[in-house]
Structure formats: C-alpha cells, structure tokens
CSV table of C-alpha atoms in Angstrom, one decimal:
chain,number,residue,atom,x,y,z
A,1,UNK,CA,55.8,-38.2,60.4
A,2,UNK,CA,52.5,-39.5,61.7
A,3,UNK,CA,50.6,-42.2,59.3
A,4,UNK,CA,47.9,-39.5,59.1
A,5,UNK,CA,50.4,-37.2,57.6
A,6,UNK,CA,50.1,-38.8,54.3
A,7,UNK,CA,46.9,-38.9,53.5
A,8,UNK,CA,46.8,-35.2,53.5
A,9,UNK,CA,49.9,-34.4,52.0
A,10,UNK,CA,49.6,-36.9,48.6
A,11,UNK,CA,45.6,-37.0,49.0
A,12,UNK,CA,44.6,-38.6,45.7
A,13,UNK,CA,41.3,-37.1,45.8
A,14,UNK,CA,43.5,-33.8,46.0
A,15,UNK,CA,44.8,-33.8,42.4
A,16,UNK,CA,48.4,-32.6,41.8
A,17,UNK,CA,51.0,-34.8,40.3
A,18,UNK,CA,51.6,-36.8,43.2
A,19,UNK,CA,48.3,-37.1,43.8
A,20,UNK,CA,47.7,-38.5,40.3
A,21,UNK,CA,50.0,-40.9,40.5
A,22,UNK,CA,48.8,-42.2,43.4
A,23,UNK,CA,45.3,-42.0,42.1
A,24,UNK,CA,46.6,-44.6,39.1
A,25,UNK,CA,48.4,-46.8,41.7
A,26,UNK,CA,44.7,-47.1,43.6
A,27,UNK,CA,43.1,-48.0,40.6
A,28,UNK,CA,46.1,-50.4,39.2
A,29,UNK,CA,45.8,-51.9,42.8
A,30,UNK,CA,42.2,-52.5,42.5
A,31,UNK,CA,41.1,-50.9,46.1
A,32,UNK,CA,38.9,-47.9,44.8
A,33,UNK,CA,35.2,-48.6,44.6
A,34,UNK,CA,32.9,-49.0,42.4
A,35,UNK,CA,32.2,-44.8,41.3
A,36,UNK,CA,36.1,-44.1,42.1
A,37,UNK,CA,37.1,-47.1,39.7
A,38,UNK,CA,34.7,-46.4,36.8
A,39,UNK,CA,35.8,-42.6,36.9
A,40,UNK,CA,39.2,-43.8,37.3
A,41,UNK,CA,38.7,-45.5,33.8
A,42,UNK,CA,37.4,-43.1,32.1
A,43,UNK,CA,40.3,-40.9,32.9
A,44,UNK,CA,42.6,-43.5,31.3
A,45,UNK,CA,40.9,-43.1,28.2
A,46,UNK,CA,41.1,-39.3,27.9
A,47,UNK,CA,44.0,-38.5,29.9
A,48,UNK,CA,47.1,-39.4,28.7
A,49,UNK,CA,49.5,-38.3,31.4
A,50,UNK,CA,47.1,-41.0,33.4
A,51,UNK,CA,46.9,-43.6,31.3
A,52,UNK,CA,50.9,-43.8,31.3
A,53,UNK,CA,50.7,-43.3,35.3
A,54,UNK,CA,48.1,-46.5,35.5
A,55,UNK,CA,50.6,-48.7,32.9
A,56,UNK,CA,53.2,-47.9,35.1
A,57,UNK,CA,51.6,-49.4,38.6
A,58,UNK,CA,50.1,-52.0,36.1
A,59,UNK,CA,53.6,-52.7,35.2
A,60,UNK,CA,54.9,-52.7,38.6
A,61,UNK,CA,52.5,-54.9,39.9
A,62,UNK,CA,52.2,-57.5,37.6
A,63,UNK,CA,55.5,-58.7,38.5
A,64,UNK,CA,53.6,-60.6,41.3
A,65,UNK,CA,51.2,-62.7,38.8
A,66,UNK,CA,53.5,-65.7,39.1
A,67,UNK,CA,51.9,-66.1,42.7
A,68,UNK,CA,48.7,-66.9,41.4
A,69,UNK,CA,47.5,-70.8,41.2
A,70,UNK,CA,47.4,-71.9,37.6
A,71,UNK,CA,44.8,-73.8,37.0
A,72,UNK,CA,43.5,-76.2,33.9
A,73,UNK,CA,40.1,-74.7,32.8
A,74,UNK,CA,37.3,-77.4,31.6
A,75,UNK,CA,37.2,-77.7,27.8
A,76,UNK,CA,33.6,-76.3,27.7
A,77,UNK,CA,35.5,-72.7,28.1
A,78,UNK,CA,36.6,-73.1,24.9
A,79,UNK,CA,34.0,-74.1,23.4
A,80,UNK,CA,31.8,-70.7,24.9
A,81,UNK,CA,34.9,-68.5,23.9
A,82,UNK,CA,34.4,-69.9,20.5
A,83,UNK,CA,30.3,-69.2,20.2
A,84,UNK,CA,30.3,-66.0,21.9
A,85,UNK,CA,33.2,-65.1,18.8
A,86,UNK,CA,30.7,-66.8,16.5
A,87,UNK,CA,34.1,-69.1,15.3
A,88,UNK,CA,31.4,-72.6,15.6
A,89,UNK,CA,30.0,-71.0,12.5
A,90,UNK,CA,32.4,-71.4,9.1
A,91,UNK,CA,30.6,-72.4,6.5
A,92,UNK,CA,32.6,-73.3,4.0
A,93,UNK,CA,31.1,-72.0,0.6
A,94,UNK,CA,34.1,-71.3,-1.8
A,95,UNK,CA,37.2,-69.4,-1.1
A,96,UNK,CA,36.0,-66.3,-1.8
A,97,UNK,CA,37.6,-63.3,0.3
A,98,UNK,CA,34.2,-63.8,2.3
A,99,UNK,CA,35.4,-66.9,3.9
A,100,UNK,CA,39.0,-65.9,4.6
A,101,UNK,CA,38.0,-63.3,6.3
A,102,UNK,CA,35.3,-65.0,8.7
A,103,UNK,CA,36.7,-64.0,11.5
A,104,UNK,CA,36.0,-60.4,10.9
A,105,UNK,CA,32.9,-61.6,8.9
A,106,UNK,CA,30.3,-58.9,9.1
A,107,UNK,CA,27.3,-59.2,11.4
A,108,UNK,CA,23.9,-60.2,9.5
A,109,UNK,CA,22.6,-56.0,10.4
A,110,UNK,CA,25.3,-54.6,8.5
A,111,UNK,CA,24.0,-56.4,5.0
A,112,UNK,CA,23.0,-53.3,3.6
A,113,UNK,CA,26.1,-51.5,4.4
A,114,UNK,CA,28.1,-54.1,2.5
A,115,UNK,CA,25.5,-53.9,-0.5
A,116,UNK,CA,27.1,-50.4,-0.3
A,117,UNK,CA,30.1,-50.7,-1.2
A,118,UNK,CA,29.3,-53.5,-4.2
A,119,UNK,CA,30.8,-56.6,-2.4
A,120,UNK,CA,28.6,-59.0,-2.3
A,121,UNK,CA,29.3,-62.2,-3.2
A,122,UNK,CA,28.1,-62.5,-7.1
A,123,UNK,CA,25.7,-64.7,-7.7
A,124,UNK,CA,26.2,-68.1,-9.5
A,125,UNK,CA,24.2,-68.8,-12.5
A,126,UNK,CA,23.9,-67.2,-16.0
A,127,UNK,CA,22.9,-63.1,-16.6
A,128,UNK,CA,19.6,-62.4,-15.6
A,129,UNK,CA,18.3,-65.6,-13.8
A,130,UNK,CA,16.8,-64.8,-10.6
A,131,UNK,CA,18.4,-66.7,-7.4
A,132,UNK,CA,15.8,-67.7,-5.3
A,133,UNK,CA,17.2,-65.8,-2.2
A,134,UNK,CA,14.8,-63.8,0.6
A,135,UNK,CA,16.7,-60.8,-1.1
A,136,UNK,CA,17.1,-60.1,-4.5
A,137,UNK,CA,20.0,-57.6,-5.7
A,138,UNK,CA,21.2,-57.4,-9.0
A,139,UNK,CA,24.7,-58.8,-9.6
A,140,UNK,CA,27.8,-55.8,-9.3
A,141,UNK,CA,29.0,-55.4,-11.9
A,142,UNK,CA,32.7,-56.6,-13.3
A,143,UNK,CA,34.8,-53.9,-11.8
A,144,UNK,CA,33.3,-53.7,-8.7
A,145,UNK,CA,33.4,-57.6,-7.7
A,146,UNK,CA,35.6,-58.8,-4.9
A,147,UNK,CA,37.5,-55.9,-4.0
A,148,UNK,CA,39.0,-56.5,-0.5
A,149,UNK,CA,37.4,-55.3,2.6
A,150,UNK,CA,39.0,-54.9,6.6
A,151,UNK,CA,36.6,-54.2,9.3
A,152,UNK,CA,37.2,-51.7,11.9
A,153,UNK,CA,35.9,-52.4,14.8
A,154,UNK,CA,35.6,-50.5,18.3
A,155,UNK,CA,37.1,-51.3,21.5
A,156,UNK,CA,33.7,-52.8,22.3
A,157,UNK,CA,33.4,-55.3,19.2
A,158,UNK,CA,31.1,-53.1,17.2
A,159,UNK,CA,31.7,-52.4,13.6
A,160,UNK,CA,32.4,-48.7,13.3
A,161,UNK,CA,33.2,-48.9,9.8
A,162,UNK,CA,33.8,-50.6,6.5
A,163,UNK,CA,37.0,-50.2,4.2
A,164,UNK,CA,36.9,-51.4,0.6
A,165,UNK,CA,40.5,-51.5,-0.6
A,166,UNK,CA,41.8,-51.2,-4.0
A,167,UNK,CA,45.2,-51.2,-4.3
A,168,UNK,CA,45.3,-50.9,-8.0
A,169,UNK,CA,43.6,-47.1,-7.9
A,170,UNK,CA,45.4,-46.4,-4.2
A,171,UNK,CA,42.2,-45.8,-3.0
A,172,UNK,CA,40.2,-46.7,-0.1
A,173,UNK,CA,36.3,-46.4,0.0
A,174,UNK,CA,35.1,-45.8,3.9
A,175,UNK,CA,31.4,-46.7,4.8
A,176,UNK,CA,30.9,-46.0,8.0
A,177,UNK,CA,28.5,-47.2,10.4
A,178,UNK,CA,26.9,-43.6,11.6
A,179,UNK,CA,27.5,-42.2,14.8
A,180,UNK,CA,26.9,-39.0,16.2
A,181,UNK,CA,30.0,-36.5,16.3
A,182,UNK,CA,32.4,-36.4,18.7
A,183,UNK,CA,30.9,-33.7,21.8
A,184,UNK,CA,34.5,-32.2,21.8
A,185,UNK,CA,34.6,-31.2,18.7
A,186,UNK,CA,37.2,-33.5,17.1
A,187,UNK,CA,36.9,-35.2,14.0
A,188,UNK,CA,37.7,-39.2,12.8
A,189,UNK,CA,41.5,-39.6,10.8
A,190,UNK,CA,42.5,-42.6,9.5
A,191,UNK,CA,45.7,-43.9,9.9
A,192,UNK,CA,47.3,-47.0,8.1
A,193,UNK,CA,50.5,-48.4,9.5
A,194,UNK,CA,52.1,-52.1,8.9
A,195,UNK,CA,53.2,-54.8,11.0
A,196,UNK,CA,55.6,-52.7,13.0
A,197,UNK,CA,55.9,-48.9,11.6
A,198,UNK,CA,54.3,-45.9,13.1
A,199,UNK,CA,51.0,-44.6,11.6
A,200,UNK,CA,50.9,-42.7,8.6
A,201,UNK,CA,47.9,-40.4,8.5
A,202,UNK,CA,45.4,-40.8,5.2
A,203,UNK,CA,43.5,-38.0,6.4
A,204,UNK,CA,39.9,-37.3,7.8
A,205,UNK,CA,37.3,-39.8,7.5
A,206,UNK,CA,33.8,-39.2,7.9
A,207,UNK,CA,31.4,-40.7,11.0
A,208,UNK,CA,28.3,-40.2,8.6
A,209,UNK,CA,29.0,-40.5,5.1
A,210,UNK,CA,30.9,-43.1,2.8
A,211,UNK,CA,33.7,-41.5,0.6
A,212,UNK,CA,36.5,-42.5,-0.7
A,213,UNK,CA,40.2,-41.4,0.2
A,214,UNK,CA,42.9,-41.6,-2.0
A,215,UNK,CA,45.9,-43.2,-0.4
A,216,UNK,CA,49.5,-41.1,-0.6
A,217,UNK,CA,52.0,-42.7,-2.9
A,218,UNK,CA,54.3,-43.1,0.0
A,219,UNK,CA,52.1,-45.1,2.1
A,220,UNK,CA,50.9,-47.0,-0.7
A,221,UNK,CA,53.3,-50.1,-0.3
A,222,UNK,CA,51.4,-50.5,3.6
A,223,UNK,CA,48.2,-51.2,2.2
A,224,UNK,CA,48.7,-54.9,2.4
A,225,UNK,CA,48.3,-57.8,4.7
A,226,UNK,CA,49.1,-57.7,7.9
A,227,UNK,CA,48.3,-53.9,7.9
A,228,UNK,CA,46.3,-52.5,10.5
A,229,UNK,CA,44.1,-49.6,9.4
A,230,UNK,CA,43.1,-47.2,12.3
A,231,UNK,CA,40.9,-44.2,13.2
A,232,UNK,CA,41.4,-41.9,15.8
A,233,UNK,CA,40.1,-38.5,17.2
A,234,UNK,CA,41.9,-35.9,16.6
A,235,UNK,CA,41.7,-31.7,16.0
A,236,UNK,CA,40.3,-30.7,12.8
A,237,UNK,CA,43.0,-28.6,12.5
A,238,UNK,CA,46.6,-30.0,10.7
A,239,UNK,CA,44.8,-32.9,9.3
A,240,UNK,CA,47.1,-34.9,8.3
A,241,UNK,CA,48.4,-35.0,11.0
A,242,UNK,CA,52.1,-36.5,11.6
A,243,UNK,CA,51.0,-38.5,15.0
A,244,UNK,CA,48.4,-40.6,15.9
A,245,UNK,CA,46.8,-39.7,19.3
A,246,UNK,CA,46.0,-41.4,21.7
A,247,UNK,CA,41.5,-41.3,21.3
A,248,UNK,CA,41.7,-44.3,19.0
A,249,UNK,CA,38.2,-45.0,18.3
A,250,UNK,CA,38.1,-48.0,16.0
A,251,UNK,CA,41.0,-50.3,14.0
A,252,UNK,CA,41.1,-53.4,12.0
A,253,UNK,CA,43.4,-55.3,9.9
A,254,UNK,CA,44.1,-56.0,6.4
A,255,UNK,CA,43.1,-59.5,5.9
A,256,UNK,CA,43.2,-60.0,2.3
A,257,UNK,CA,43.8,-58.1,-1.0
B,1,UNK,CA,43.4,-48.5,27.6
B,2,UNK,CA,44.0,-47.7,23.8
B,3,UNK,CA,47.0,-47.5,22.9
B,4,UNK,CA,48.3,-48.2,18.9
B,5,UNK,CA,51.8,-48.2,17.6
B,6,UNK,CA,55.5,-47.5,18.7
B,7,UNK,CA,56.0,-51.6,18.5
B,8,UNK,CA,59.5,-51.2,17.4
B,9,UNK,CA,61.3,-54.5,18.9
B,10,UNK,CA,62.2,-56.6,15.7
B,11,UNK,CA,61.8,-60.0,17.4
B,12,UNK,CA,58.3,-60.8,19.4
B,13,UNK,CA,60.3,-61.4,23.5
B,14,UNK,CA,58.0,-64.3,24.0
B,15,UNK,CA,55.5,-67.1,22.4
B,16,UNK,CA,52.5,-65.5,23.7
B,17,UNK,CA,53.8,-61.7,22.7
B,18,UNK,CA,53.7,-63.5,19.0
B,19,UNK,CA,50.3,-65.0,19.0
B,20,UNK,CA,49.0,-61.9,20.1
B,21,UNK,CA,50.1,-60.1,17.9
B,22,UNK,CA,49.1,-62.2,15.6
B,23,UNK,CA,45.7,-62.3,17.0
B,24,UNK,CA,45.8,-58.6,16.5
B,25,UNK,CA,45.7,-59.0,12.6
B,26,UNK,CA,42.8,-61.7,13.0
B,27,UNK,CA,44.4,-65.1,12.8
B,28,UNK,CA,42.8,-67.7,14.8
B,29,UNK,CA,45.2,-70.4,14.5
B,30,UNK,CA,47.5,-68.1,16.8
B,31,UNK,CA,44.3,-67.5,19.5
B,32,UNK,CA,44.1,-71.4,19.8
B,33,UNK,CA,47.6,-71.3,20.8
B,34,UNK,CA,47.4,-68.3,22.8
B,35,UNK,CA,44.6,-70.0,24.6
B,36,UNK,CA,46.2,-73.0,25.5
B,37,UNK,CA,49.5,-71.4,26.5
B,38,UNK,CA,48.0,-68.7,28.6
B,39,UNK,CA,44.2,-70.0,29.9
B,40,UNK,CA,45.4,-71.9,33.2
B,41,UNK,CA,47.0,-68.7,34.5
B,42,UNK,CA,44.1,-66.6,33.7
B,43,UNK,CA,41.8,-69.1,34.9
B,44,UNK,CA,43.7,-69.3,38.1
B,45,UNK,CA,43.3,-65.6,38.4
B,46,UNK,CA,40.0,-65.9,38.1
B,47,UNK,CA,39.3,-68.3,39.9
B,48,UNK,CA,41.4,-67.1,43.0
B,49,UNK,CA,40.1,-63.4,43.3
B,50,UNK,CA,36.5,-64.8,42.6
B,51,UNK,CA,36.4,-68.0,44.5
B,52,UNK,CA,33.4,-69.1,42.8
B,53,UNK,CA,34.2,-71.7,39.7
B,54,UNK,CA,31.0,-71.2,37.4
B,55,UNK,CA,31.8,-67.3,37.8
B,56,UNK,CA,35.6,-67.1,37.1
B,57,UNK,CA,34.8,-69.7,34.1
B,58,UNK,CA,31.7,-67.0,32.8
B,59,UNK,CA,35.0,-64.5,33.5
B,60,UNK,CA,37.7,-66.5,31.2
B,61,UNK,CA,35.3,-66.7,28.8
B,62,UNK,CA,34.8,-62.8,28.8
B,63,UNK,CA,38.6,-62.5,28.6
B,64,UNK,CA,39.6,-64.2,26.1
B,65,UNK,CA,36.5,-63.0,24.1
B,66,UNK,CA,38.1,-59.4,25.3
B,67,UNK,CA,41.5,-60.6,24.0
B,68,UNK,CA,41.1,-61.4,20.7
B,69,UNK,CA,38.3,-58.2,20.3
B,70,UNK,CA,41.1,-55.8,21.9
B,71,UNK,CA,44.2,-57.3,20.6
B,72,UNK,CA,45.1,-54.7,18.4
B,73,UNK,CA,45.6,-52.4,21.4
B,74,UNK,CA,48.3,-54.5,22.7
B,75,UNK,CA,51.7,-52.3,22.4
B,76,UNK,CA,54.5,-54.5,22.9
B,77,UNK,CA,56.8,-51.9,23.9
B,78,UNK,CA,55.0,-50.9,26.9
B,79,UNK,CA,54.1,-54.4,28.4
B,80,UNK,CA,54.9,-58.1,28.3
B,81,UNK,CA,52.3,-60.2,26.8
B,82,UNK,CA,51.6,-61.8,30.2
B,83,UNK,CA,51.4,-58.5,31.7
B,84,UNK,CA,49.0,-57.2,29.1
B,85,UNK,CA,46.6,-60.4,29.4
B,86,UNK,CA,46.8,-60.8,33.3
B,87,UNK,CA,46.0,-57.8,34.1
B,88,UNK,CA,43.2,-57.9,31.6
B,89,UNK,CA,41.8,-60.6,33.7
B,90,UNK,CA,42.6,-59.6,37.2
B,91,UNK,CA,40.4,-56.2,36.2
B,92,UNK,CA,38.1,-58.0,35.3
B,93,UNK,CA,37.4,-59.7,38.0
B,94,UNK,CA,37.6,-56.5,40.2
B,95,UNK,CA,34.7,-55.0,37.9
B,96,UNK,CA,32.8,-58.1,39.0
B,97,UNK,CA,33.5,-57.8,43.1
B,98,UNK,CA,32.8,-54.2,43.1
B,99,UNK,CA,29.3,-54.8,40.8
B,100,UNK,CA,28.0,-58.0,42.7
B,101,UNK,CA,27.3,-58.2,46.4
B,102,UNK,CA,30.5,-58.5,48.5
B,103,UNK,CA,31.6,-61.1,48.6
B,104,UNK,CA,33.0,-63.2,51.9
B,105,UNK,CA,35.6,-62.1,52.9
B,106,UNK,CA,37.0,-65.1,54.6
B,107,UNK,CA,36.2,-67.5,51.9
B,108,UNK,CA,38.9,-70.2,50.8
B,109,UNK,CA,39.5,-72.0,48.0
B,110,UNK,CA,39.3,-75.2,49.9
B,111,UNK,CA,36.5,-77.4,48.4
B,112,UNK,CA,36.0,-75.7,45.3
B,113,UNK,CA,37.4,-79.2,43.5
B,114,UNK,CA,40.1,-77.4,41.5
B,115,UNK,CA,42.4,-78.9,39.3
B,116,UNK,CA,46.3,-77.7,39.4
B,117,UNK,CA,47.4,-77.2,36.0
B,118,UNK,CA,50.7,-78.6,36.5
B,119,UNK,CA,52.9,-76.5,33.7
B,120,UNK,CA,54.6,-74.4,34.8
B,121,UNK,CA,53.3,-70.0,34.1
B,122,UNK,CA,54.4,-69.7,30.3
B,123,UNK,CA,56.7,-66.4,31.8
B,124,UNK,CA,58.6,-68.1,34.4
B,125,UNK,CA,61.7,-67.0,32.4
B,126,UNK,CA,64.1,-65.2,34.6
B,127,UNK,CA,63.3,-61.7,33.8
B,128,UNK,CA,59.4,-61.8,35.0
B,129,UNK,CA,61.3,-63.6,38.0
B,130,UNK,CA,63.8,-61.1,38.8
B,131,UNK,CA,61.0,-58.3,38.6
B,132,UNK,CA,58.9,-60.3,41.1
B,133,UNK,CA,62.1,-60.6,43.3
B,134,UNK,CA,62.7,-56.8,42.9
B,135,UNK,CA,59.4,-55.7,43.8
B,136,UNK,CA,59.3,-58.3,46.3
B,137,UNK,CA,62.6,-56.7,48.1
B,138,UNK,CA,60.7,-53.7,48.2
B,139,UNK,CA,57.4,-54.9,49.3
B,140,UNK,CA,60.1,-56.2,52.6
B,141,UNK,CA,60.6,-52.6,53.1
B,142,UNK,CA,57.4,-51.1,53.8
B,143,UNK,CA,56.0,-51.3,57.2
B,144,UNK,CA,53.9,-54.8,58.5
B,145,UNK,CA,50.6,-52.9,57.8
B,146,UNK,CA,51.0,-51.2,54.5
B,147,UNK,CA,53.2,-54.9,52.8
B,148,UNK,CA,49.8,-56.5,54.2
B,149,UNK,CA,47.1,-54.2,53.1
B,150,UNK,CA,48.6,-54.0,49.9
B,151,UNK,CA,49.1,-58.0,49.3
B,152,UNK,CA,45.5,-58.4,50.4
B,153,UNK,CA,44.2,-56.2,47.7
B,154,UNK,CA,46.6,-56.9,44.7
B,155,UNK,CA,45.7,-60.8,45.4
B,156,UNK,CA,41.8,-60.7,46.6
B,157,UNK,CA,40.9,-57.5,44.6
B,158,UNK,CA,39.1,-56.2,47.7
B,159,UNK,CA,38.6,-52.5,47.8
B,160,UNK,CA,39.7,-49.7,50.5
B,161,UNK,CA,36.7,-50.3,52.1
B,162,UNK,CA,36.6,-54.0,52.3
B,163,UNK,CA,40.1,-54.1,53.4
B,164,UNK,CA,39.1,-51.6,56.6
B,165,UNK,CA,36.1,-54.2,57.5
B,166,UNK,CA,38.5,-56.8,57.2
B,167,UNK,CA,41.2,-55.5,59.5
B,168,UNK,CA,38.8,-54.0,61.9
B,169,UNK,CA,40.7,-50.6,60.9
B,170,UNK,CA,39.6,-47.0,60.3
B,171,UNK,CA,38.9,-46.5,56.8
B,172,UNK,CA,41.1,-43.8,56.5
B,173,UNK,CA,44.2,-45.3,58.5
B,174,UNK,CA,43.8,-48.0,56.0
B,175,UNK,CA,44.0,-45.6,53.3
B,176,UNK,CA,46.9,-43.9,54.6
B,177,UNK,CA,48.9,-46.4,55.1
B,178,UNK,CA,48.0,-47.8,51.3
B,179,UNK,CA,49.2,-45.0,50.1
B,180,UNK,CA,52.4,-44.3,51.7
B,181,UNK,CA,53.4,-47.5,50.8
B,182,UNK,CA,52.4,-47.2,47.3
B,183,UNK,CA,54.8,-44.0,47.4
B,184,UNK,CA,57.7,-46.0,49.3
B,185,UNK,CA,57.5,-49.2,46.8
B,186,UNK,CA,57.3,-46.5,43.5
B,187,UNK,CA,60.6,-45.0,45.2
B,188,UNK,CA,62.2,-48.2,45.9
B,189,UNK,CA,61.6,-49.4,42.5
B,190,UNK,CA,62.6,-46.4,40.6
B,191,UNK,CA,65.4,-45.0,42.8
C-alpha cells in the first residue's frame, strides 16, 4: 500500500466511523488548524460518539506528559490565579452562609436576583431603622432569612442560575439568570446527585422564570453538602428523565445548608 | 468536554484526583494544594509548547482559573487527574499557537532562564509509567516519518500545516503519513 493510499481510504474530512476516529485523534493531537480545531470542538460538545472518540486519543496520548520539563512557576502566578477568581477579596463580616460560601459568592450584577429569592443578609439594628446603605430594602422577613443557596454556574464561569434550598419543605426555589431557549428545542432539567451517585432527575427547570420544585422523597437525603446540583438539555418529552445527557449546561455544589 | 457522573471508584487513585474533586464542590483549601502539587508540570507544558515565559505564565494562570471553574466536569472514571489537567493545559496552549502569529519554528528553550522544578511529576507512579512505556513500544513500530511527525506535534503543538513547512514535505504526504500512524498506534494499543 502506497502512503497515499490512506489518506483516501480513512480521509477524516470523509466522515464514516473510521474517519471519525481519526478526525478525534487529529484534534487530540493538536495538528488541525485553526477552523478544523474550533469545529472540532464544537463536535465534542454535541456529539457524543465524538466526544468519547477525542477522550480516547486524549487518553492515549497523555501517557507521554511525563516527557515534559517541570518547571517551578514564579509566585506572582498565584497570586493572578487568585485575583482573576476574586479569592484576594474575603471580607470577613460574620459567619453568615454569605461568607462560607465566598467562593461561589455572587457577582455584584446579580444583586437583584438574590433580593429575589429573600437572601439578603438582614440588616443589623432594631425594626424599622433605616441602614444608611446606597440601597435600601426592607428586611425579609423571619421565614425567609438565611435559607441556603448553591450557584450554578456555566462551563464559562457565568451564573446561569440561583438555587435557594430548604431542606425542611424539600423544596428548591430556581432563579435563573434568563437566557434565550435552547434553538433545538430542548428544555433545562435539573438533576441532584451526591458525592459519588448517579444523577437523579428533579425535573424541568425554567431558563426564564423562577419557580420552585419540589424535591422527591427519595432524593431528599442528597440535598446536602457536598451535593452537586446540575442542569442539563434534554427532550421535553419523559421528563424526568432516568439519565442525565450529556448537554450539561450549568452545575454547582451544595455548599452549606 | 462536559461530562458529569458515573464516578463510581470508592477511593480517589491519586492526591491530585482528591483535591479536584474536592475543588469540584468549591473548597479552596484543596485548590492551594492542587496548585502546588500540579503547577510545575503545567507550567512546564506551557512553557515548552509556547516558548515564551510571560505567555505560558498568562497561560497557567488561565488554567488553573479553568480548573477550579470547570472542575465539576472532571469524571474520574474516564481520566486520571493528571490526564484531565494536562491536557487541559497542553490545549490550551494549542488554542494560543493557532490564534497568534506562528510562531518560530526552530525556537529553543535555551536562554529563556528557566528554573527546573526539581520534584519529581506528582504521577510518576508506575502505572502512568507503564502506559508511557506501552505507547512508547508502539510509537517504535510506526515508520521513521509518521513516529516523528507525530512526536513533533504532540510535544510543539504545531499543526499539519506547520509540520509540512517544517519538514519541507507535501502537505498532504504529511497528512497521510499522520494518519496511518494514528491508525497503526490505536491498533497497537488496543489489539
């Protein structure tokens, strides 16, 4: 067989299994360019067959990272890594839920969402007296203070929506942050699972609107920390749904409740 | 790559598989500790496929910001944590070849006044070495062109292109030969 032979037999511009694989092996590899890579990555996110292909070379391939020089990075890394997360930053007020869950604190734009869902931090002084503060809300009342909150976030870092647990009721209120609806048709599910069990569907959550979802007595026991709540795209039909696909648009985990 | 779930091992395999997924549920102690175990080999990824110091530290920083932003996606089953977070930092520093101008492709590391982190790779544990010595044998297999073309870009992140410059080859003899050996080293691996 010539060397030429190849390329038109398993052509990975071709399609076709083979030609698949190999199209994941070229991307793993790093050698496509620019256009070929970035359609390349898309595929991984909406082609599962693909995206098992690519994890499979990745896999492979890695077994060769040993060879690479280690070397000590200066501190001042760190120190960016830390900024860019916004870590530098920790006030430390009290020990309300607020602060132990800074890392996942909420970005100063998202205020009025949280005002939302009635967990703001209540104010200290008696009844009535105003707090001198740029904005003035009235204090939530009893029931509605300090109910526990995870953020889940997209694969980029932005909130995609809030969740305000309460275990007591087995209910979870979702306030998302909008976004238009998925082109395809498919609709948001949440999904709760703990530290190491699969997802267990609490049903179809909304892109637009805040509403609350009751949580089913069986999955009751995962809402807790170390949880990881989940949304996904998935077909309107079946909801719930017994698996989680693979479109996972936005997670976060149960910090404190 | 998203991926959730199906983490059914009862025992993180490794130190860093641990911290991640700690990280995963938000805790930071386990991303300083991630950080110091793990940075030098990402660094020296970056620093080797970009071969510009000021860049590959902008890159680390990227990474790790990547890493604790993306933890949850990790899946344990399906990778090693030092699989998962190296190959999250040598793409990384493909995206940045293929969007800046190309870079030279005879460059060296020699003067860029790097320091060798002298710990050993947190992996070095025999199983990452026995896959390296597997794949290795296999790589031995392939013809002189395609072991070469396909070390060149794993290691320098150049792209098909770049690699037929480089050799003074036709692009699509380069590509051929790529590929077959991509098929031979899939089929040497999994017999």
């Amino acid at each position: 067989m010539s060397v030429h032979d190849i390329g038109e037999h398993h052509d990975a511009d071709g399609g076709g299994p083979a030609g698949d694989d190999l199209r994941a092996a070229e991307y793993a590899l790093g050698v496509l360019e620019r256009d070929d890579r970035i359609q390349a990555r898309k595929r991984v996110q909406d082609d599962r067959a693909f995206a098992e292909a690519v994890a499979g070379w990745e896999r492979r391939l890695s077994a060769w990272r040993g060879y690479f020089p280690r070397l000590a990075p200066p501190p001042r890394v760190w120190t960016h890594v830390c900024d860019a997360l916004d870590f530098a930053v920790a006030p430390e007020i009290d020990s309300s839920w607020w602060n132990r869950a800074a890392p996942w604190r909420v970005a100063a734009g998202l205020a009025a969402a949280i005002a939302l869902v009635a967990i703001v931090k209540p104010f200290i002084g008696p009844p009535g007296t105003l707090v001198k503060r740029d904005v003035v809300i009235a204090p939530p009342a009893a029931e509605e203070v300090a109910k526990p909150v995870a953020v889940l976030r997209r694969a980029d870092g932005s909130v995609g929506w809030l969740a305000s647990l309460d275990r007591a009721s087995g209910k979870v209120l979702m306030v998302p942050v909008p976004t238009p609806a998925d082109p395809g048709g498919k609709v948001d599910e949440l999904w709760l699972r703990d530290g190491r069990g699969v997802p267990v569907s609490l049903g179809f959550v909304s892109n637009e609107k805040a509403h609350t979802i009751v949580v089913p007595a069986a999955a009751l026991d995962r809402l807790a920390v170390g949880s990881v709540l989940s949304v996904s795209l998935e077909d309107k039909a079946g909801i719930p749904h017994a698996s989680q696909s693979d479109r996972l648009v936005a997670a976060g985990p149960i910090e404190t409740m | 790559m998203v991926r959730v779930g199906g983490q059914d091992r009862l025992a993180p395999a490794s130190p860093q598989e641990e911290w991640l997924q700690r990280v995963a549920r938000g805790d930071r102690a386990a991303f300083e500790r991630l950080y110091a175990s793990v940075s030098g080999t990402l660094f020296g990824i970056c620093v080797h496929m970009l071969k510009d110091r000021r860049e590959a530290e902008d890159l680390l920083q990227e990474v790790f910001v990547a890493v604790w932003r993306n933890a949850w996606q990790y899946d344990a089953s399906r990778a090693s944590a030092m699989s998962w977070l190296t190959t999250i930092a040598r793409h990384r520093a493909i995206d940045r070849l293929r969007e800046s101008s190309p870079i030279d492709p005879n460059g060296s590391l020699d003067g860029l006044g790097l320091l060798l982190d002298p710990d050993p790779t947190p992996d070095e544990h025999s199983e990452a070495r026995s896959e390296r010595s597997r794949l290795d044998d296999c790589m031995d297999q392939l013809g002189e062109r395609p072991r070469a073309l396909i070390h060149t870009a794993f290691f320098e992140g150049l792209s098909y292109r770049e690699l037929a410059e480089r050799e003074g080859q036709a692009l699509g003899s380069v590509k051929t030969w790529i590929r077959r050996g991509l098929l031979q080293l899939k089929a040497c691996l999994e017999p």
